[in-house]
Coordinates of C-alpha atoms and ligand atoms in Angstrom, one line a residue:
X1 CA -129.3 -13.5 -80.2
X2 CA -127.6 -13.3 -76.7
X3 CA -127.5 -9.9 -75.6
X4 CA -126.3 -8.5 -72.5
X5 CA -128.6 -6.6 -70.1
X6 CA -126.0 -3.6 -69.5
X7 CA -123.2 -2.6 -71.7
X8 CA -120.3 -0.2 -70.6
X9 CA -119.4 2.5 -73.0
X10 CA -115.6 3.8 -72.9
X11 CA -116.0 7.0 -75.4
X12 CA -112.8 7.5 -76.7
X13 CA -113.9 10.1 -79.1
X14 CA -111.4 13.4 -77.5
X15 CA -108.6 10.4 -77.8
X16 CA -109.0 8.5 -81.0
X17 CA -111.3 10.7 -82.3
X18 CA -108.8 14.2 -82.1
X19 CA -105.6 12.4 -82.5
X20 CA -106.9 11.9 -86.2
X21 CA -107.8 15.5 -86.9
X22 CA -106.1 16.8 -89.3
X23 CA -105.4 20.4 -87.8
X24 CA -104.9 20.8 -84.0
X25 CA -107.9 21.0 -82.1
X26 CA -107.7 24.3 -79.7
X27 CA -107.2 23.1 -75.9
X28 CA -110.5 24.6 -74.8
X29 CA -112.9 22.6 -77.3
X30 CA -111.2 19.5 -76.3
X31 CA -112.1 20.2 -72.2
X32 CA -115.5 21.7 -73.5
X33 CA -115.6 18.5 -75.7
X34 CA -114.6 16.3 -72.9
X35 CA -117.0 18.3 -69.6
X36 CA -120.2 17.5 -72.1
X37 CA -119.2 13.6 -72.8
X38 CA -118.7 12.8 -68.9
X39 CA -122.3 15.4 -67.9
X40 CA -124.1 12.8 -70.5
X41 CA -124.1 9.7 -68.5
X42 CA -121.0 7.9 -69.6
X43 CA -119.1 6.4 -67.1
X44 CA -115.5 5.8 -69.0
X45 CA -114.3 8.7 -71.6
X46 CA -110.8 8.1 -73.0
X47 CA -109.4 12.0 -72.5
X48 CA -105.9 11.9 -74.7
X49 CA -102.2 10.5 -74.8
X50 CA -99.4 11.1 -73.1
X51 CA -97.4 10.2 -76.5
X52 CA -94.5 11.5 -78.4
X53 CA -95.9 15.0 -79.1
X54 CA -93.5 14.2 -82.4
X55 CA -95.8 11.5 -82.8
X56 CA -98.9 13.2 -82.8
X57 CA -98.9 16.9 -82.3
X58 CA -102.9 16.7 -82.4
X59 CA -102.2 15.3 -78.3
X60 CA -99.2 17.4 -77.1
X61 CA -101.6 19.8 -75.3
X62 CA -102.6 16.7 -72.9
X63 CA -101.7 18.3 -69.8
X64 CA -103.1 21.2 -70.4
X65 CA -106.5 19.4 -71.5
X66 CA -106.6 17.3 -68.2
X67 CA -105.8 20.5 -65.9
X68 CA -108.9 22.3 -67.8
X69 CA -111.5 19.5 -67.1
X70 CA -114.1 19.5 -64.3
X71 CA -114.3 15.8 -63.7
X72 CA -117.1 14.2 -63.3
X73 CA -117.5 12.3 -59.6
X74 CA -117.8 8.9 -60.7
X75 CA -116.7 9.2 -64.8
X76 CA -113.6 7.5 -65.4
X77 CA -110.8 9.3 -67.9
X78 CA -108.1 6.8 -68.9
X79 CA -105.2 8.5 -71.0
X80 CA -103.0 6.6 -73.4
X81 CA -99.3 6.1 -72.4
X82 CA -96.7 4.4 -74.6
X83 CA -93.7 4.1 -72.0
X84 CA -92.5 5.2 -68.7
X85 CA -91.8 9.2 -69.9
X86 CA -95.8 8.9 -70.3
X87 CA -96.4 7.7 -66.9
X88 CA -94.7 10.0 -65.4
X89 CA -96.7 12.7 -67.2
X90 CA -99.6 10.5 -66.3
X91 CA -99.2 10.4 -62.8
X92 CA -98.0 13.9 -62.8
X93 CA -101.3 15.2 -64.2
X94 CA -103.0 13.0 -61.1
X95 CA -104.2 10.3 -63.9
X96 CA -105.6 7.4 -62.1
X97 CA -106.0 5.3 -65.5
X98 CA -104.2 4.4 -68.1
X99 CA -104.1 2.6 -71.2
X100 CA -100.8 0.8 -73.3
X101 CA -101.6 -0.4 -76.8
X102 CA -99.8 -3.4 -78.2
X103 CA -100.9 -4.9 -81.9
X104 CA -101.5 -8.5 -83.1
X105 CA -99.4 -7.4 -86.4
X106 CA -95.8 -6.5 -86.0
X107 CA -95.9 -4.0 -89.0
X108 CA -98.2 -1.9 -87.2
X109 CA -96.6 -2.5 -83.9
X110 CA -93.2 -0.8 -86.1
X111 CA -94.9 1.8 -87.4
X112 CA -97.8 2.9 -84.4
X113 CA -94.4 2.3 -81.9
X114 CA -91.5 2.4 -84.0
X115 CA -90.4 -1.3 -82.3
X116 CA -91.6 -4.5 -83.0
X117 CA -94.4 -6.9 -80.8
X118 CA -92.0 -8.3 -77.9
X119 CA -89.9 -4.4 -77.8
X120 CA -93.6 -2.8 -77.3
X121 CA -94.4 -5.3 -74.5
X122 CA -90.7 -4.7 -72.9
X123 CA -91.7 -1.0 -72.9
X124 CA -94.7 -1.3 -71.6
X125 CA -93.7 -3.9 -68.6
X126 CA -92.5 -1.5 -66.3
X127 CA -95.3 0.8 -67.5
X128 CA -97.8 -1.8 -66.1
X129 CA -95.8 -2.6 -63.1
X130 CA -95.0 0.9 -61.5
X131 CA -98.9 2.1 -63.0
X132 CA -100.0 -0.5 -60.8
X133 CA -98.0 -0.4 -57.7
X134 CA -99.2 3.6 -57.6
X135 CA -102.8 2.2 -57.7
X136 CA -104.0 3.0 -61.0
X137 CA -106.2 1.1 -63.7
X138 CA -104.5 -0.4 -66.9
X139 CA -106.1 -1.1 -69.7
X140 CA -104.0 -3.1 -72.2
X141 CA -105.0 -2.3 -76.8
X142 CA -104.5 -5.1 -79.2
X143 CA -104.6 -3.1 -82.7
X144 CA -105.0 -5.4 -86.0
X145 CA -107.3 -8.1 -84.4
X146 CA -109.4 -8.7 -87.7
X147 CA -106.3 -7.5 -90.5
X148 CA -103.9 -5.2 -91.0
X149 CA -103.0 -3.0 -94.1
X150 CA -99.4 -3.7 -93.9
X151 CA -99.5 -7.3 -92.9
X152 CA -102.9 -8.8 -94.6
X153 CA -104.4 -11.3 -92.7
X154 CA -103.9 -11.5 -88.6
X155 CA -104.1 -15.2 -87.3
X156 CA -106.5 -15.5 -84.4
X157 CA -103.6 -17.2 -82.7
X158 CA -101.1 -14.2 -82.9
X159 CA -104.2 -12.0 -81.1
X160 CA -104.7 -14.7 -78.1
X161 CA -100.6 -14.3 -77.9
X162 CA -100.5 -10.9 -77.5
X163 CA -103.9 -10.9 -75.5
X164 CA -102.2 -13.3 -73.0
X165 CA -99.0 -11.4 -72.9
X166 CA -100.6 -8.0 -72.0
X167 CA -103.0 -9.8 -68.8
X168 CA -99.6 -11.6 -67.9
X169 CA -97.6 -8.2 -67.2
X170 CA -100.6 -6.8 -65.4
X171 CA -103.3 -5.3 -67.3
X172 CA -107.1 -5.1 -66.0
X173 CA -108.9 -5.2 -69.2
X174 CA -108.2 -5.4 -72.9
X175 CA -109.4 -3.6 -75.6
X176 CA -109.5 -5.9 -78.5
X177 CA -108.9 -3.3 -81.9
X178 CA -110.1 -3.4 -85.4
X179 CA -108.3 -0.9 -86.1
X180 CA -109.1 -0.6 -89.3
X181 CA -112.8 -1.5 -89.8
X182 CA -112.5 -4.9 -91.8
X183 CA -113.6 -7.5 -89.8
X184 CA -117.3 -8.9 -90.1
X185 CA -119.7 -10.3 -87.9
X186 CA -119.0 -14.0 -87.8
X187 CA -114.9 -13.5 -87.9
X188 CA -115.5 -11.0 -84.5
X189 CA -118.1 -13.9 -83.0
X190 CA -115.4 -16.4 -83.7
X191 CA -112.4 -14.5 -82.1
X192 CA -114.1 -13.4 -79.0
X193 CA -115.3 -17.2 -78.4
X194 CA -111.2 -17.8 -79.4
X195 CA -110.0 -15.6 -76.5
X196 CA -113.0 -16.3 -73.9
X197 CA -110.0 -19.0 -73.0
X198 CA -107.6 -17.1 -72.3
X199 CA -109.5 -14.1 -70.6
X200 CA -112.9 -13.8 -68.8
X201 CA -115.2 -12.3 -70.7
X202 CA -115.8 -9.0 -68.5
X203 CA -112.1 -8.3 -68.7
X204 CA -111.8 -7.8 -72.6
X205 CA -114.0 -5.1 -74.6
X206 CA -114.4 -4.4 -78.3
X207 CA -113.0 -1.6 -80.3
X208 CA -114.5 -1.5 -84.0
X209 CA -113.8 1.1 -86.2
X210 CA -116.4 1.6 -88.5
X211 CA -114.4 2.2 -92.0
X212 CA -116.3 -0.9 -93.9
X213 CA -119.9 -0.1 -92.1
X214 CA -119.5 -3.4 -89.9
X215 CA -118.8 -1.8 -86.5
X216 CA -122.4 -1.5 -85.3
X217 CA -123.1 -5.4 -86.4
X218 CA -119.4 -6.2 -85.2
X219 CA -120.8 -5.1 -82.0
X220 CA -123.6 -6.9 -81.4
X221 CA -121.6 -10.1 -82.9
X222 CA -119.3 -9.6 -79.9
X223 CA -122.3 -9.1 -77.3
X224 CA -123.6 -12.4 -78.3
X225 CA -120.3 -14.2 -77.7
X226 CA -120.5 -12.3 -74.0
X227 CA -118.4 -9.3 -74.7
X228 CA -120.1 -6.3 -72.5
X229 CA -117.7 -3.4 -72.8
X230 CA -117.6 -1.5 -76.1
X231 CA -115.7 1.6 -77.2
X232 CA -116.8 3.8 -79.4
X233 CA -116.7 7.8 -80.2
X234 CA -119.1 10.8 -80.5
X235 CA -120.0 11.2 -83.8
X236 CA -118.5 8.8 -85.1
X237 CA -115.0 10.8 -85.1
X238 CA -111.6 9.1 -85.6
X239 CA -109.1 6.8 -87.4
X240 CA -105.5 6.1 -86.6
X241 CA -102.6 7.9 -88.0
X242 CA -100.5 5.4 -88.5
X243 CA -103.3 3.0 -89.9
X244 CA -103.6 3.9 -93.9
X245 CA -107.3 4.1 -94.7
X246 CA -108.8 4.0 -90.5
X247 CA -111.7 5.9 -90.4
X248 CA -113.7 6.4 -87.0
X249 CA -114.9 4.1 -84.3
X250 CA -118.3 3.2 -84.4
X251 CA -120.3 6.3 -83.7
X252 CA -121.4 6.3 -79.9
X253 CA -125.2 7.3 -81.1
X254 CA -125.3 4.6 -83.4
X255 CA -124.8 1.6 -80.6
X256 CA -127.0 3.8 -78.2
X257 CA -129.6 4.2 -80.2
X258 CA -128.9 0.4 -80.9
X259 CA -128.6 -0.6 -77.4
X260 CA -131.5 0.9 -76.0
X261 CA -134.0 -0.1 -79.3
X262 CA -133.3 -3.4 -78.0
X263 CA -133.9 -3.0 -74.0
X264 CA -130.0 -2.8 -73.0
X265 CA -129.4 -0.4 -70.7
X266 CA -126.2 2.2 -70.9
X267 CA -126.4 4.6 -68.5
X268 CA -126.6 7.3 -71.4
X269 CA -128.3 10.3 -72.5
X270 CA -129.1 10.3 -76.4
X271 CA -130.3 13.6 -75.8
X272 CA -127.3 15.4 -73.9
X273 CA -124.9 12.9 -76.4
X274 CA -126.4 14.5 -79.5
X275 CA -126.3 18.1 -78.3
X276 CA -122.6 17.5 -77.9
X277 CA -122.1 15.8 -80.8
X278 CA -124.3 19.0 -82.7
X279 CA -121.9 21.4 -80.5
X280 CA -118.7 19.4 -81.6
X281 CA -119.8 19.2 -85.5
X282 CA -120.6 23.1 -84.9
X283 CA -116.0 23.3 -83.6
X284 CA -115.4 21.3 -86.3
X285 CA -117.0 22.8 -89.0
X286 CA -118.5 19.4 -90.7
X287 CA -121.2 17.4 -89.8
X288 CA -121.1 13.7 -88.2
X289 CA -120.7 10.7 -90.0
X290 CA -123.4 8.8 -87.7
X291 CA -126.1 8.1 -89.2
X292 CA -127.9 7.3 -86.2
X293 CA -127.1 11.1 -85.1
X294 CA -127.6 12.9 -88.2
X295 CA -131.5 11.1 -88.5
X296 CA -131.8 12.0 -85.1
X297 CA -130.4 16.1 -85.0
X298 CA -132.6 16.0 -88.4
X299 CA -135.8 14.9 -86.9
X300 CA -135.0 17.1 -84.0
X301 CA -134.8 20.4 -86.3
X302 CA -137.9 19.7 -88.2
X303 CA -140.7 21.7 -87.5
Ligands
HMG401 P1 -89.4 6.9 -80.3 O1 -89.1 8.0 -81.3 O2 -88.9 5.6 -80.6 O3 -88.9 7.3 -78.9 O4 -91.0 6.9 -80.0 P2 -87.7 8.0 -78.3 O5 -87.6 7.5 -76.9 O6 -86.6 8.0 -79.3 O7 -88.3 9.5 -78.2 C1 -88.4 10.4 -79.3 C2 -88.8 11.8 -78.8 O8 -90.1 11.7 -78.2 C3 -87.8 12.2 -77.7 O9 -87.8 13.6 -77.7 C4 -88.6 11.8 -76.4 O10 -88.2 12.5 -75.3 C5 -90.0 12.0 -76.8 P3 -86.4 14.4 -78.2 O11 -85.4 13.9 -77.3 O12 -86.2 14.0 -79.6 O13 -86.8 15.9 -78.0 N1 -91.0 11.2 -76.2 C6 -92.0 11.6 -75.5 N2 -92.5 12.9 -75.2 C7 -93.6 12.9 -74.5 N3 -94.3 11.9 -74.0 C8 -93.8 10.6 -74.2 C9 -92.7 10.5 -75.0 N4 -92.0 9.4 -75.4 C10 -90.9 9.8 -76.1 N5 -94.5 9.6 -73.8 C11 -93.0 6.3 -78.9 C12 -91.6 5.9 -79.3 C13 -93.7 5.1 -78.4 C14 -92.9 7.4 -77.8 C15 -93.7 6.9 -80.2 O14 -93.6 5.9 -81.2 C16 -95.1 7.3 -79.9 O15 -95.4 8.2 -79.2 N6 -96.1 6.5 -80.5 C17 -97.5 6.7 -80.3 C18 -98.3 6.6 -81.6 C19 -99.7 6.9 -81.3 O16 -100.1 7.6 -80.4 N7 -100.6 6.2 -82.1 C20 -102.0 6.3 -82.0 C21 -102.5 5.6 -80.8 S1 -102.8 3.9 -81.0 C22 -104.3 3.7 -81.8 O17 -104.9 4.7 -82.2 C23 -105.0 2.4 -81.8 C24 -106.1 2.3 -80.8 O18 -107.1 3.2 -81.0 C25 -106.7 0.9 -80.9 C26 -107.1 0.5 -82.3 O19 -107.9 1.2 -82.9 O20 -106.7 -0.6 -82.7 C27 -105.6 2.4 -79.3
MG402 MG1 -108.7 3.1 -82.5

């Protein structure tokens, strides 16, 4: 196995993580949340979406969240934005990132965006344009890339469209999505060697949801095709509201501890990431669904 010698993290637990809560999350434990994630060594954490609050009510606090932070010097915090109303909260709230998320399957585009694949990429055009004539970073989503509940199957092809579409309006990086956890090791090898065509390599990053127990495996199946920029979140929080059946992203402690078993460097603190993943399961009232953490928070309590 081919493994890179450094791998970027983009924690997207406050984001993907939170938006799947099923109460609203007070303002103050998502900047207490978000001040601990960017003080443990990650350099990209994913803060929250400037979406239709009607949408997701879990996010309609985002302002507020990003005026209560003490950034970082040096830690990126993207926000999601579906369309220009977003941007101009964006930029409004002195955002110097941002993220638009397309899908591969046109069911989900209909029901994540309420418009189909080519109205989603005509919303986000001047998104991407005006984002980056002010300067900032865009990161373009492709949601579905190994299936979709609504659709079945996604062809390869119809990801390398979409892919393709989103670098041609403007994005930095893409964020390739299985949003739903079903893909396995070999499919995600095969795809990323697919789209090393149409993208180099350290533009496009993975985002596996862990619902089927593939996303640490998924992972490292997408490091050895040459993919070095992985999101994930704390804990393992997370699904997709409009994604029957989503459950969380592969826990960040699970590739960390991964990653630096096998000599890869990250940048992070296991030690700082677990006390906030302990001080977030301790808001949250339930414990994490990483493994990785819970063995390790167990270890740590034992006498
Ligand atoms: P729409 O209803 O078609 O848009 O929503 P609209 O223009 O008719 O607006 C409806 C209302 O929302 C209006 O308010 C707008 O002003 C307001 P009203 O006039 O009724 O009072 N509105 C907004 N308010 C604040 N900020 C905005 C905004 N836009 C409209 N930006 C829209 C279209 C795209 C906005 C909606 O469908 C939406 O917000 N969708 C977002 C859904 C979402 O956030 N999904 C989860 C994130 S994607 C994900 O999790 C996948 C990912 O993790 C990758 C993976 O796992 O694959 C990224
Ligand atoms: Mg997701």
């Amino acid at each position: 196995m081919i493994l890179p010698t450094e791998v970027t993290i983009v924690e997207v637990g406050p984001r993907d993580g939170l938006q799947n809560e099923p109460g609203v999350v007070p303002t103050e434990v998502k900047v207490g949340f978000i001040d601990r994630l960017a003080r443990t060594g990650l350099r990209v954490v994913e803060a929250t979406s400037f979406v239709s609050p009607k949408w997701v009510p879990q996010l309609a606090d985002a302002a507020e969240v990003l005026a209560g932070i003490d950034p970082v010097e040096g830690v990126r915090y993207p926000v999601l934005v579906p369309n220009e109303k977003g941007l101009d909260r964006a930029l409004e709230a002195g955002m110097r990132e941002i993220a638009v998320f397309a899908a591969a399957s046109e069911a989900f585009s209909e029901r994540n965006l309420g418009r189909g694949i080519d109205a989603s990429l005509e919303m986000f055009a001047p998104v991407v344009r005006r984002a980056g004539e002010a300067g900032l970073r865009v990161r373009g989503y492709v949601s579905m890339v190994c299936g979709c509940p609504y659709q079945g199957d996604v062809p390869i092809g119809d990801v390398r469209a979409v892919t393709t579409a989103l670098l041609e309006l403007g994005c930095d990086e893409i964020s390739l999505g299985d949003t739903i956890g079903v893909g396995t090791p070999g499919q995600v090898n095969t795809l990323v060697e697919a789209l090393a065509s149409d993208a180099d390599l350290d533009r496009l990053a993975v985002h596996l949801h862990d619902t089927y127990g593939q996303g640490l495996a998924n992972c490292f199946a997408a490091f050895d095709a040459g993919i070095t920029i992985a999101d994930t979140s704390a804990g393992g929080l997370g699904g997709c509201p409009y994604a029957k059946g989503a459950t969380g992203n592969l826990a960040t402690e699970d590739l960390v501890y991964a990653l630096h078993g096998s000599g890869v460097t990250t940048g992070v603190d296991l030690e700082a990431l677990l006390d906030t993943t302990a001080w977030m399961a301790g808001q949250l009232g339930r414990a994490p669904v990483s493994l990785a953490a819970r063995a390790l928070l167990t270890r740590r309590d034992a006498p």
